[in-house]
Amino acid sequence: MLIRKATTEDAKGIANVHVNSWRTTYKGIVPDAFLESLSYEKREQIWLQGIKENHVYIAEDENGQVVGFSTGGKERTGNYEAYTGELYAIYLLEEYQSKGIGRLLVQSIVDDLKEKGLNSMLIWAMEENPACRFYEALGGKKIDTEEIEIAGKKLSEVAYGWNANSTYFNERSERIG
């Protein structure tokens, strides 16, 4: 498994992971009609721009296929003084989960944040997302909740935070790839 910085050539693979991950992770949580409406082509266009504007890392399998990605940067709202960075998104195809790849993708973003002088971060996740257990296992602490609406369904989102004293921001790591 290779973790590396994404290029615009990876946009199609990232879009594939993004759409497929939403469809598997949020089945039964988000309305099916919304999940079915997700477009690989639209996501690819979004990621072509996103790769240019943000730090995006991908996980590539031995065949060079994108199987996961993470992206992050400065905390976007300015509402959380104690959390200067943000893990904007992390997605991994279901069959590649629970193999340590997610940890590597998170670590890539943490390393970038630290290089920018950002020594804490948060991530928002739907409360029913099974990945919440992953964030807790990584030492994330619940710091806030808010209600969102997707396709007419009200959902709860939770923010997990890692402060400057967390393990992630106090240990040195070796970046892969």
Short mmCIF file of C-alpha atoms in Angstrom, two decimals, residues 60-131:
data_model
loop_
_atom_site.label_atom_id
_atom_site.label_comp_id
_atom_site.label_asym_id
_atom_site.label_seq_id
_atom_site.Cartn_x
_atom_site.Cartn_y
_atom_site.Cartn_z
CA GLU A 60 -3.02 3.21 -3.67
CA ASP A 61 -3.10 -0.58 -3.83
CA GLU A 62 -0.43 -2.72 -5.51
CA ASN A 63 -2.21 -2.26 -8.87
CA GLY A 64 -2.11 1.54 -8.64
CA GLN A 65 -5.84 1.83 -7.89
CA VAL A 66 -7.02 4.52 -5.47
CA VAL A 67 -8.64 2.77 -2.49
CA GLY A 68 -8.84 5.69 -0.08
CA PHE A 69 -8.09 9.38 0.43
CA SER A 70 -7.85 12.09 3.04
CA THR A 71 -7.84 15.86 2.82
CA GLY A 72 -7.38 18.62 5.34
CA GLY A 73 -6.10 22.08 6.14
CA LYS A 74 -7.00 25.07 8.27
CA GLU A 75 -10.19 24.78 10.34
CA ARG A 76 -12.86 26.30 8.09
CA THR A 77 -15.38 27.95 10.40
CA GLY A 78 -13.21 29.88 12.83
CA ASN A 79 -15.61 28.81 15.60
CA TYR A 80 -13.19 26.52 17.44
CA GLU A 81 -10.21 28.46 18.80
CA ALA A 82 -8.68 25.34 20.36
CA TYR A 83 -8.68 23.50 17.00
CA THR A 84 -6.64 25.20 14.30
CA GLY A 85 -6.63 22.40 11.72
CA GLU A 86 -9.32 20.24 10.18
CA LEU A 87 -9.43 16.80 8.66
CA TYR A 88 -11.95 17.73 5.97
CA ALA A 89 -12.60 14.19 4.78
CA ILE A 90 -11.28 10.66 4.92
CA TYR A 91 -12.79 7.84 2.91
CA LEU A 92 -11.65 4.28 2.37
CA LEU A 93 -13.32 1.56 0.33
CA GLU A 94 -15.06 -0.86 2.69
CA GLU A 95 -12.83 -3.83 1.82
CA TYR A 96 -9.71 -1.85 2.80
CA GLN A 97 -10.98 -0.71 6.20
CA SER A 98 -9.54 -2.06 9.47
CA LYS A 99 -6.11 -2.64 7.91
CA GLY A 100 -4.30 0.43 9.28
CA ILE A 101 -4.65 2.42 6.04
CA GLY A 102 -7.00 4.98 7.60
CA ARG A 103 -4.43 5.72 10.31
CA LEU A 104 -1.80 6.39 7.63
CA LEU A 105 -4.15 8.72 5.75
CA VAL A 106 -4.93 10.65 8.94
CA GLN A 107 -1.23 10.83 9.81
CA SER A 108 -0.44 12.35 6.39
CA ILE A 109 -2.85 15.21 7.10
CA VAL A 110 -1.55 15.63 10.67
CA ASP A 111 2.00 15.90 9.32
CA ASP A 112 0.88 18.60 6.86
CA LEU A 113 -0.94 20.51 9.59
CA LYS A 114 2.12 20.40 11.84
CA GLU A 115 4.32 21.68 8.99
CA LYS A 116 1.93 24.68 8.73
CA GLY A 117 2.14 25.34 12.46
CA LEU A 118 -1.36 23.98 13.11
CA ASN A 119 -1.11 21.84 16.24
CA SER A 120 -4.66 20.59 16.68
CA MET A 121 -7.54 19.46 14.48
CA LEU A 122 -11.14 18.44 14.31
CA ILE A 123 -13.32 16.41 11.98
CA TRP A 124 -17.09 16.40 11.49
CA ALA A 125 -18.86 13.06 10.99
CA MET A 126 -22.45 11.92 10.95
CA GLU A 127 -23.21 10.51 14.38
CA GLU A 128 -24.42 7.20 12.93
CA ASN A 129 -21.25 6.77 10.86
CA PRO A 130 -19.39 3.65 12.04
CA ALA A 131 -16.13 5.61 11.54
#
